[in-house]
PDB file of C-alpha atoms in Angstrom:
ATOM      1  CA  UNK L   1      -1.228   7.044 -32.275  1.00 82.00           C
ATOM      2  CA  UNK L   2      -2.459   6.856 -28.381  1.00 81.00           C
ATOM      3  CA  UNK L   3       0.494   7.877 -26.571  1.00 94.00           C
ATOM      4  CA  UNK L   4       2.378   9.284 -23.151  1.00 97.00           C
ATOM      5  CA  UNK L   5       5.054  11.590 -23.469  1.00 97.00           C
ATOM      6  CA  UNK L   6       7.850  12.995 -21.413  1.00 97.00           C
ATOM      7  CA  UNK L   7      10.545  15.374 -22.226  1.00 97.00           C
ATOM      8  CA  UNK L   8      13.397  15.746 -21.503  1.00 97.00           C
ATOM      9  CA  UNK L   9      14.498  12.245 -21.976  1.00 97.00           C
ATOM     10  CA  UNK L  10      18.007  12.638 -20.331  1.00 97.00           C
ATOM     11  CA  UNK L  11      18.246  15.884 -17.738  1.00 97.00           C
ATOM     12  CA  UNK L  12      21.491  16.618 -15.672  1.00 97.00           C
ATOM     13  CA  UNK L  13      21.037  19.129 -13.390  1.00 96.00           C
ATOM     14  CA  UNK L  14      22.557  20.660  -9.971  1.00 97.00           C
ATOM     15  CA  UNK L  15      20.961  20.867  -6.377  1.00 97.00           C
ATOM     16  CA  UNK L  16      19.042  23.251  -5.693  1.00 97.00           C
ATOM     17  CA  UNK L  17      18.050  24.111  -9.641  1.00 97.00           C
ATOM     18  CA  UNK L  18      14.425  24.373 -10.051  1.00 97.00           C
ATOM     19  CA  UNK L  19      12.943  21.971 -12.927  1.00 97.00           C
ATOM     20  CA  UNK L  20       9.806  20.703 -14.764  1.00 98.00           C
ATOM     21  CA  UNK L  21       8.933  17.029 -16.710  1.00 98.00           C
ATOM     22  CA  UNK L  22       6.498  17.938 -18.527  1.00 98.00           C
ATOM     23  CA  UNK L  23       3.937  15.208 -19.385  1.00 98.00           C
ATOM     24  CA  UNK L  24       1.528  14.964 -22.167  1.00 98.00           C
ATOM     25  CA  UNK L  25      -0.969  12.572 -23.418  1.00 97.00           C
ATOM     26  CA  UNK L  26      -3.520  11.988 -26.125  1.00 96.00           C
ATOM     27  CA  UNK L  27      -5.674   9.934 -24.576  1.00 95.00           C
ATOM     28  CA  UNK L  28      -8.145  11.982 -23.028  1.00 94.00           C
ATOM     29  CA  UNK L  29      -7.912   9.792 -20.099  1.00 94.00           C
ATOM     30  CA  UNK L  30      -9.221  11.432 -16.577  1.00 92.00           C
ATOM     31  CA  UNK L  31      -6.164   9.903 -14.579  1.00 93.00           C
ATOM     32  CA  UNK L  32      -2.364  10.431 -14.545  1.00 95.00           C
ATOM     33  CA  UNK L  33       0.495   9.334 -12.360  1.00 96.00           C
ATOM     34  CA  UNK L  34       4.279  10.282 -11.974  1.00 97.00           C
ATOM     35  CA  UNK L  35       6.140   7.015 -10.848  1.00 97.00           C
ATOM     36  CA  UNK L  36       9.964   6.576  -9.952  1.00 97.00           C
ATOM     37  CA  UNK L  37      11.858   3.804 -10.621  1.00 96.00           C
ATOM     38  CA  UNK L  38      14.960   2.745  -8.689  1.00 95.00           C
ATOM     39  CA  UNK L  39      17.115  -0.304  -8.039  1.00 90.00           C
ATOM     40  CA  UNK L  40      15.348  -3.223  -6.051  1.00 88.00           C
ATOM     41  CA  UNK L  41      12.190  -0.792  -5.526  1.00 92.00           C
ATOM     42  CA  UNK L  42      10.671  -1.027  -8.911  1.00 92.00           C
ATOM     43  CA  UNK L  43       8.370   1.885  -9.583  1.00 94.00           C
ATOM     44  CA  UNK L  44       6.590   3.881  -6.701  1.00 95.00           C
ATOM     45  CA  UNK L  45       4.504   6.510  -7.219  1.00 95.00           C
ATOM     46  CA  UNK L  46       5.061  10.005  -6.846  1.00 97.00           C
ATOM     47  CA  UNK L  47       1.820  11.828  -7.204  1.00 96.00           C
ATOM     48  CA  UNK L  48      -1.666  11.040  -9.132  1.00 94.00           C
ATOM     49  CA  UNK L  49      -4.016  13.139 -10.641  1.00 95.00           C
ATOM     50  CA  UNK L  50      -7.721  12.111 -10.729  1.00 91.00           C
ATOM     51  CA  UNK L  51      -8.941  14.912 -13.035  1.00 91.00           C
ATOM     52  CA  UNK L  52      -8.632  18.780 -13.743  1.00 93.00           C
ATOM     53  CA  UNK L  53      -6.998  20.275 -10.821  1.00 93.00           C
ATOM     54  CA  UNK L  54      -7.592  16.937  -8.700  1.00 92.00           C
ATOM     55  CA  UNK L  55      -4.285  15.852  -7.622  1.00 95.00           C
ATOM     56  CA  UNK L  56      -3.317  13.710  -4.360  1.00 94.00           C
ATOM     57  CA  UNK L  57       0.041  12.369  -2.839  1.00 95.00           C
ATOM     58  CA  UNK L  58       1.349   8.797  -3.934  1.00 93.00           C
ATOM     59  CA  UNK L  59       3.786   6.912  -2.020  1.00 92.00           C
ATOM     60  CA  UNK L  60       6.904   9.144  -2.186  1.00 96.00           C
ATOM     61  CA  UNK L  61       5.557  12.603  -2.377  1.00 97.00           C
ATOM     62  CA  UNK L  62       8.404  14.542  -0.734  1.00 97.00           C
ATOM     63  CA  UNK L  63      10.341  16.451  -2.612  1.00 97.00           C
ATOM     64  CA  UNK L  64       7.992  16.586  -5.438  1.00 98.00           C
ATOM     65  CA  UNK L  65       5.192  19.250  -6.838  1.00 98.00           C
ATOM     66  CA  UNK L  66       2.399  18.323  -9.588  1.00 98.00           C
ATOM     67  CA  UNK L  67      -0.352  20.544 -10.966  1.00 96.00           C
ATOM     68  CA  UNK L  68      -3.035  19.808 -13.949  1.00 97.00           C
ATOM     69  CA  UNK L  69      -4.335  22.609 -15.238  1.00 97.00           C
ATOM     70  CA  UNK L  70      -6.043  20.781 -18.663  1.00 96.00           C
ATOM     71  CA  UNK L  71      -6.411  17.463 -19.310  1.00 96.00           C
ATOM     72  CA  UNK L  72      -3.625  16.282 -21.529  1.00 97.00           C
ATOM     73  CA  UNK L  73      -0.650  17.901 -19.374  1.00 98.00           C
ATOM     74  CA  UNK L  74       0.872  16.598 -15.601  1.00 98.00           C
ATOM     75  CA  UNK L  75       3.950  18.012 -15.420  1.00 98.00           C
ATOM     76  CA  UNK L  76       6.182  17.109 -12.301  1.00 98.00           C
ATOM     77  CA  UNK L  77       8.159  20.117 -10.905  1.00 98.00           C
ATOM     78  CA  UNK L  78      11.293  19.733  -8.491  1.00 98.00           C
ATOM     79  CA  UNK L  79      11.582  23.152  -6.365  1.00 96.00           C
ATOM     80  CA  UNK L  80      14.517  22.097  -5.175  1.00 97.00           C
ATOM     81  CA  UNK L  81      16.438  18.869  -6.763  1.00 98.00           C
ATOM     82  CA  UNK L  82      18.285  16.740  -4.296  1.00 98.00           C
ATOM     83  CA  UNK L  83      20.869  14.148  -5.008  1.00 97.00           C
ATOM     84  CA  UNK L  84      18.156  11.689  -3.482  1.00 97.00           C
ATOM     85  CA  UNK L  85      16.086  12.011  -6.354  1.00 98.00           C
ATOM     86  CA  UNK L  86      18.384  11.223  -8.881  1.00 98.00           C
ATOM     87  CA  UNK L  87      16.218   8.675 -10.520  1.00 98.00           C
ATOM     88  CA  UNK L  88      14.246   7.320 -13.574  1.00 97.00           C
ATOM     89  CA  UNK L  89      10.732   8.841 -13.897  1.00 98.00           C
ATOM     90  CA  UNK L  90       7.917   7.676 -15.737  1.00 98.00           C
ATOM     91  CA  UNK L  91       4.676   9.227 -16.359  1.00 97.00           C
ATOM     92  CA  UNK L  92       1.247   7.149 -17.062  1.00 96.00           C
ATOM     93  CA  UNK L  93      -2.260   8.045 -18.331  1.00 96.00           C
ATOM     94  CA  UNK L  94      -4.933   5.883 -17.002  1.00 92.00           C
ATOM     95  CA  UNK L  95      -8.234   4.308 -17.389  1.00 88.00           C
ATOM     96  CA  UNK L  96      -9.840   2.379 -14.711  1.00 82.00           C
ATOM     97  CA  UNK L  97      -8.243  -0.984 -15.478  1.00 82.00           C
ATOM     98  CA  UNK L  98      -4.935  -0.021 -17.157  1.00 86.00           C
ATOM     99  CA  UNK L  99      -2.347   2.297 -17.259  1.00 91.00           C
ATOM    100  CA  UNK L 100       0.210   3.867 -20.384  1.00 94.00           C
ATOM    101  CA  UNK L 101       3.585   4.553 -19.477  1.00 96.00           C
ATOM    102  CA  UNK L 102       5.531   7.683 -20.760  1.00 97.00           C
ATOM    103  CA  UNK L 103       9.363   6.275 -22.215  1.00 96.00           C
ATOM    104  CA  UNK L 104      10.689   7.921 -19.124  1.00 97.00           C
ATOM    105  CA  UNK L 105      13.011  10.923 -17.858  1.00 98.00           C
ATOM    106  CA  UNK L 106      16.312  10.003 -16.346  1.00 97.00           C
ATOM    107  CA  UNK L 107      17.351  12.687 -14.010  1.00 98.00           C
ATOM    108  CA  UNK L 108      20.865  13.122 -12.740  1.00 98.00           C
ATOM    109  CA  UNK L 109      21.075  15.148 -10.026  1.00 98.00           C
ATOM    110  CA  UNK L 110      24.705  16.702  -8.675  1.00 97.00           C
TER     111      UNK L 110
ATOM    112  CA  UNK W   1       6.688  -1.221   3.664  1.00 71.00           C
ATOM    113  CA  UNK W   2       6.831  -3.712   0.194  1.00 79.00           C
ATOM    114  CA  UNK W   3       3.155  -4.406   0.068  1.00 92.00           C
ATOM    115  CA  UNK W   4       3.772  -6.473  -3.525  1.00 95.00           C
ATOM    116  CA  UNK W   5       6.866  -8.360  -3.669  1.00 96.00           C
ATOM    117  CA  UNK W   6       8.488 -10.332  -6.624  1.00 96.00           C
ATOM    118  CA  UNK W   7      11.659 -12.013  -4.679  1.00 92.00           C
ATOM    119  CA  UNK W   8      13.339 -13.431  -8.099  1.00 95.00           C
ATOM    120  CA  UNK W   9      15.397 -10.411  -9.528  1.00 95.00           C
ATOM    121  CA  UNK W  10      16.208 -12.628 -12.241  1.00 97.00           C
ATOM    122  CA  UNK W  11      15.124 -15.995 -13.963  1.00 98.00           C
ATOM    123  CA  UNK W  12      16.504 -17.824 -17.008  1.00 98.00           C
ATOM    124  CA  UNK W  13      15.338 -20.280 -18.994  1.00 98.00           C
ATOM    125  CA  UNK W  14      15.563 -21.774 -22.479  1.00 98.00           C
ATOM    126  CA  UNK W  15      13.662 -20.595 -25.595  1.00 98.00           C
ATOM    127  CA  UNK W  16      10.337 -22.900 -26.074  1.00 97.00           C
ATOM    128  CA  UNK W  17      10.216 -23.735 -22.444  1.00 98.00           C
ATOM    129  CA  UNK W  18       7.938 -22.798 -19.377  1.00 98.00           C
ATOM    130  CA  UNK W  19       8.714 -19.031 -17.650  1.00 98.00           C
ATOM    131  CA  UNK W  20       7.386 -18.664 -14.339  1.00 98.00           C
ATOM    132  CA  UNK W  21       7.192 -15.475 -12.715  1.00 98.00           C
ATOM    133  CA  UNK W  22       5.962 -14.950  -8.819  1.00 98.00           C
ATOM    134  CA  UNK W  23       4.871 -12.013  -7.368  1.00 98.00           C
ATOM    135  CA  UNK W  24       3.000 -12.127  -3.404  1.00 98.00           C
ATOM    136  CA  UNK W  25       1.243  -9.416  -1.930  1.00 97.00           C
ATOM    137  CA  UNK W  26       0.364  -8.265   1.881  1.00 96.00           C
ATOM    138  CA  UNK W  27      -2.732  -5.967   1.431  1.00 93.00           C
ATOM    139  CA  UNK W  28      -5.907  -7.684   1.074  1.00 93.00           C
ATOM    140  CA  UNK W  29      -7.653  -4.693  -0.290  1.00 92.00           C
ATOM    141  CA  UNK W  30      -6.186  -5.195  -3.464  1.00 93.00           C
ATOM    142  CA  UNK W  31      -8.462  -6.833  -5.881  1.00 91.00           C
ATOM    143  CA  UNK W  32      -7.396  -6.027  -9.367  1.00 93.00           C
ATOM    144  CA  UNK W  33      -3.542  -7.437 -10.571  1.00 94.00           C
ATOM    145  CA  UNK W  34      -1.243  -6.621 -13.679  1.00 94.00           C
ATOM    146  CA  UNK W  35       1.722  -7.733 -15.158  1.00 97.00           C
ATOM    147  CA  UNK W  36       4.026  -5.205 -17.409  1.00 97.00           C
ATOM    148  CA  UNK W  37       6.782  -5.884 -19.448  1.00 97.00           C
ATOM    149  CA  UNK W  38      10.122  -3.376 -19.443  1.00 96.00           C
ATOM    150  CA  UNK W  39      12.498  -3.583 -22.465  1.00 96.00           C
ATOM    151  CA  UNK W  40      15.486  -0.908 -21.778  1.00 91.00           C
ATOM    152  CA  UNK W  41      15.088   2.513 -22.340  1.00 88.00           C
ATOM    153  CA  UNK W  42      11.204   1.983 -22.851  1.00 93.00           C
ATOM    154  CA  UNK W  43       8.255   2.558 -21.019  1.00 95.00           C
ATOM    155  CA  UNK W  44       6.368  -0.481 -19.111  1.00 96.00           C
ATOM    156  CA  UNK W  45       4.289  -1.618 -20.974  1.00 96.00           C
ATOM    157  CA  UNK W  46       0.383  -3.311 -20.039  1.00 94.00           C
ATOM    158  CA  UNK W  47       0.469  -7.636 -20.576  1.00 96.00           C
ATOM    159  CA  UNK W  48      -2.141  -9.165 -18.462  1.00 96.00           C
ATOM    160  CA  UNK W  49      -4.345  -8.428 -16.129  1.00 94.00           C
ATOM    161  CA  UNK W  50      -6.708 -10.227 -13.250  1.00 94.00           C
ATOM    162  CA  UNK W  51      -9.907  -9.555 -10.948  1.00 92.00           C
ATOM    163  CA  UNK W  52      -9.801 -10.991  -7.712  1.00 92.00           C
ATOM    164  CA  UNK W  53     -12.974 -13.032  -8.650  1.00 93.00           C
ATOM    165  CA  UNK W  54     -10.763 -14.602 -11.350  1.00 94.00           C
ATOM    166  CA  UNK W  55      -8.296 -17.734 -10.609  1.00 95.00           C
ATOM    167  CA  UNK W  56      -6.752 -17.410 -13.723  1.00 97.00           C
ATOM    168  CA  UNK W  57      -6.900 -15.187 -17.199  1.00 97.00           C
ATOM    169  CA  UNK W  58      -5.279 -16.324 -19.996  1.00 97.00           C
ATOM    170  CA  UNK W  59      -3.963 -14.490 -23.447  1.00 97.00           C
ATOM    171  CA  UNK W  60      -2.140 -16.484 -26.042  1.00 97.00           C
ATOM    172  CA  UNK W  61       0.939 -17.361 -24.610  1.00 98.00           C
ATOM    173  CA  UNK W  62       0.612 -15.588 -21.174  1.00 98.00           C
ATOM    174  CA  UNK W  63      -1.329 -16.941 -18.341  1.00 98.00           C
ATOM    175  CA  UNK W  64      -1.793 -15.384 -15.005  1.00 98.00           C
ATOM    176  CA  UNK W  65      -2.793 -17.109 -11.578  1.00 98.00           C
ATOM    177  CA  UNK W  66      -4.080 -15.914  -9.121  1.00 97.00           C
ATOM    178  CA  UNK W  67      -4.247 -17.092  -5.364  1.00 97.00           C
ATOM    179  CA  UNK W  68      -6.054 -15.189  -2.937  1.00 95.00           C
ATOM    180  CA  UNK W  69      -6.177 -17.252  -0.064  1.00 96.00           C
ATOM    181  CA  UNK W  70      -1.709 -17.205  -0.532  1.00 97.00           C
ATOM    182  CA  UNK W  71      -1.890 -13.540  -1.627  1.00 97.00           C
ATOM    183  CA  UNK W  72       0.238 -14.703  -4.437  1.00 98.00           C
ATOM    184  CA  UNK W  73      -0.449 -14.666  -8.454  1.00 97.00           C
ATOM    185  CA  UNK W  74       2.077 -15.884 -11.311  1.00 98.00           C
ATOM    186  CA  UNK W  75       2.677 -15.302 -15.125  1.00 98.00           C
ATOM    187  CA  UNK W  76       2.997 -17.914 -16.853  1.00 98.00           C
ATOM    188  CA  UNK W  77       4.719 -17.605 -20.162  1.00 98.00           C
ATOM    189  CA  UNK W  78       4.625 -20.773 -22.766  1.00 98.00           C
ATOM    190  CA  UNK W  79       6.998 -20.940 -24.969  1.00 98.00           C
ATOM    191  CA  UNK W  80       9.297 -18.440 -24.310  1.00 98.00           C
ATOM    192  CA  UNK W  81      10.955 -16.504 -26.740  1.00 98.00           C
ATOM    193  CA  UNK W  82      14.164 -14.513 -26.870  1.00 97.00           C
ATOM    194  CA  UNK W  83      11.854 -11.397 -27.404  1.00 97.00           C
ATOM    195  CA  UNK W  84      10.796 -11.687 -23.877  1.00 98.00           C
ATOM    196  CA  UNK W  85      13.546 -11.065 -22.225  1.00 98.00           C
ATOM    197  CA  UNK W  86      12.750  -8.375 -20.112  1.00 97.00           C
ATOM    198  CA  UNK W  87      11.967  -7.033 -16.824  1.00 97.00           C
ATOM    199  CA  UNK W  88       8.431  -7.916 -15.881  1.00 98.00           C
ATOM    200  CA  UNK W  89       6.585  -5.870 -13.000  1.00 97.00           C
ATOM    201  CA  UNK W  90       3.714  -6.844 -11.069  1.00 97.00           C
ATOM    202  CA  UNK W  91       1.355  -4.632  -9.807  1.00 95.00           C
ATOM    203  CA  UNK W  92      -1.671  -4.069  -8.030  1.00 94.00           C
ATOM    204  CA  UNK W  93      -4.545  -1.936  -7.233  1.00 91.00           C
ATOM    205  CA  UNK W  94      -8.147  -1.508  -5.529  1.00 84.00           C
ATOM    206  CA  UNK W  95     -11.203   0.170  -6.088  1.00 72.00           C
ATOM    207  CA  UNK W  96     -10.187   2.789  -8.818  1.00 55.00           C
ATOM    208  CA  UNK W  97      -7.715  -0.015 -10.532  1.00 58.00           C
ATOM    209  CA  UNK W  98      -5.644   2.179 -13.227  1.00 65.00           C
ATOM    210  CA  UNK W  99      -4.544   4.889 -10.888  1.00 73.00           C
ATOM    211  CA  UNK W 100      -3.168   3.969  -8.115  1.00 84.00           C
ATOM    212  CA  UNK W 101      -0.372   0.946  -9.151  1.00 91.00           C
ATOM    213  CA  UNK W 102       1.809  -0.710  -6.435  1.00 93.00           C
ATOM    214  CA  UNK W 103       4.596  -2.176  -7.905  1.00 95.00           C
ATOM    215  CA  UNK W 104       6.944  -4.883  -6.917  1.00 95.00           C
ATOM    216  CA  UNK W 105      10.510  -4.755  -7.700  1.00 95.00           C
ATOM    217  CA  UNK W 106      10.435  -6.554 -10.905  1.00 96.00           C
ATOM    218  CA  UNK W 107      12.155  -9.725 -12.049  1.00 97.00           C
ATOM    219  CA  UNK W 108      14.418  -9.834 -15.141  1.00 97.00           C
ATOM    220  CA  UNK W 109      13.284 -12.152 -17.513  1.00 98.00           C
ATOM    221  CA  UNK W 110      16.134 -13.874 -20.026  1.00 98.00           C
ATOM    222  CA  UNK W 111      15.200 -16.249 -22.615  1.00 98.00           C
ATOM    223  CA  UNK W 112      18.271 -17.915 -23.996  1.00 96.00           C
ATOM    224  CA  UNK W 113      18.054 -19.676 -27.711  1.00 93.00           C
TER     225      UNK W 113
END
């Protein structure tokens, strides 16, 4: 079954604690995105990744590291979690005219 | 900067009638547009889609319009159903269409029987 996914589903975590999403997906598809989804915003993206160790700055990139070392994996790292970025994250795997979500991540940050 | 905007947070209607959903847009480089559906706790998920040289793509029960010269498109949805109630996103790209989404704010959908 094609799919996109993220773990963990649920993540509660402090400032200042280092953590990964880690995306996956079976696809084989070339691009993949990390978007954030917040109230009266709807989802903006994060970072994309164009291929192998191609990666570029979305719309809201601060705060945020990506790296894509194979194919398959995008994980989304948070150096340093802020309240701010308490959120609902969704990764996507891409061809050129669509894109697959992930079921999401919703991070709690305190 | 909202360079897609869907200005309806919500809409009801009544199961077997018309849903309309509008979504406008600033950027005229965008020439590819998509509609996804959001049920809680899920992923979007890919409806409909439409190339700028299009007016209008249809798919059973979903029909999208698009207007350049307004910068505006809309989703049509005949009948509704109580199954789509949902939050429905528009989005849209350029050039390299599935990787780099803007997304409006979404509108929930509810479909009362």
């Amino acid at each position: 079954e094609a799919q996109v996914t993220q773990n963990p589903r649920y993540l509660i975590t402090v400032t200042g604690k280092k953590l990964t999403v880690t995306c996956s997906q079976n696809m084989n598809h070339e691009y993949m995105s990390w978007y954030r989804q917040d109230p009266g915003l709807g989802l903006r993206q994060i970072y994309y990744s164009m291929n192998v160790e191609v990666t570029d700055k979305g719309d809201v990139p601060e705060g945020y590291k990506v790296s894509r070392k194979e194919k398959r994996n995008f994980p989304l790292i948070l150096e340093s979690p802020s309240p701010n970025q308490t959120s609902l994250y969704f990764c996507a795997s891409s061809t050129n005219t669509e894109a697959f979500f992930g079921q999401g991540t919703r991070l709690t940050v305190v | 900067d909202q360079q897609v905007k869907q200005n309806s947070p919500s809409l009801s209607v009544q199961e077997g009638r018309i849903s309309i959903l509008n979504c406008d847009y600033t950027n005229s480089m965008f020439d590819y547009f998509l509609w996804y559906k959001k049920y809680p706790a899920e992923g979007p998920t890919f409806l409909i889609s439409i190339s700028s040289i299009k007016d209008k793509n249809e798919d059973g029960r979903f029909t999208v319009f698009l207007n350049k010269s307004a910068k505006h498109l809309s989703l049509h949805i005949v009948p509704s159903q109580p199954g789509d109630s949902a939050v429905y996103f528009c989005a849209a790209s350029w050039g390299t269409s599935g990787s780099r989404l803007t997304f409006g704010e979404g509108t929930q959908l509810t479909v009362n029987p």
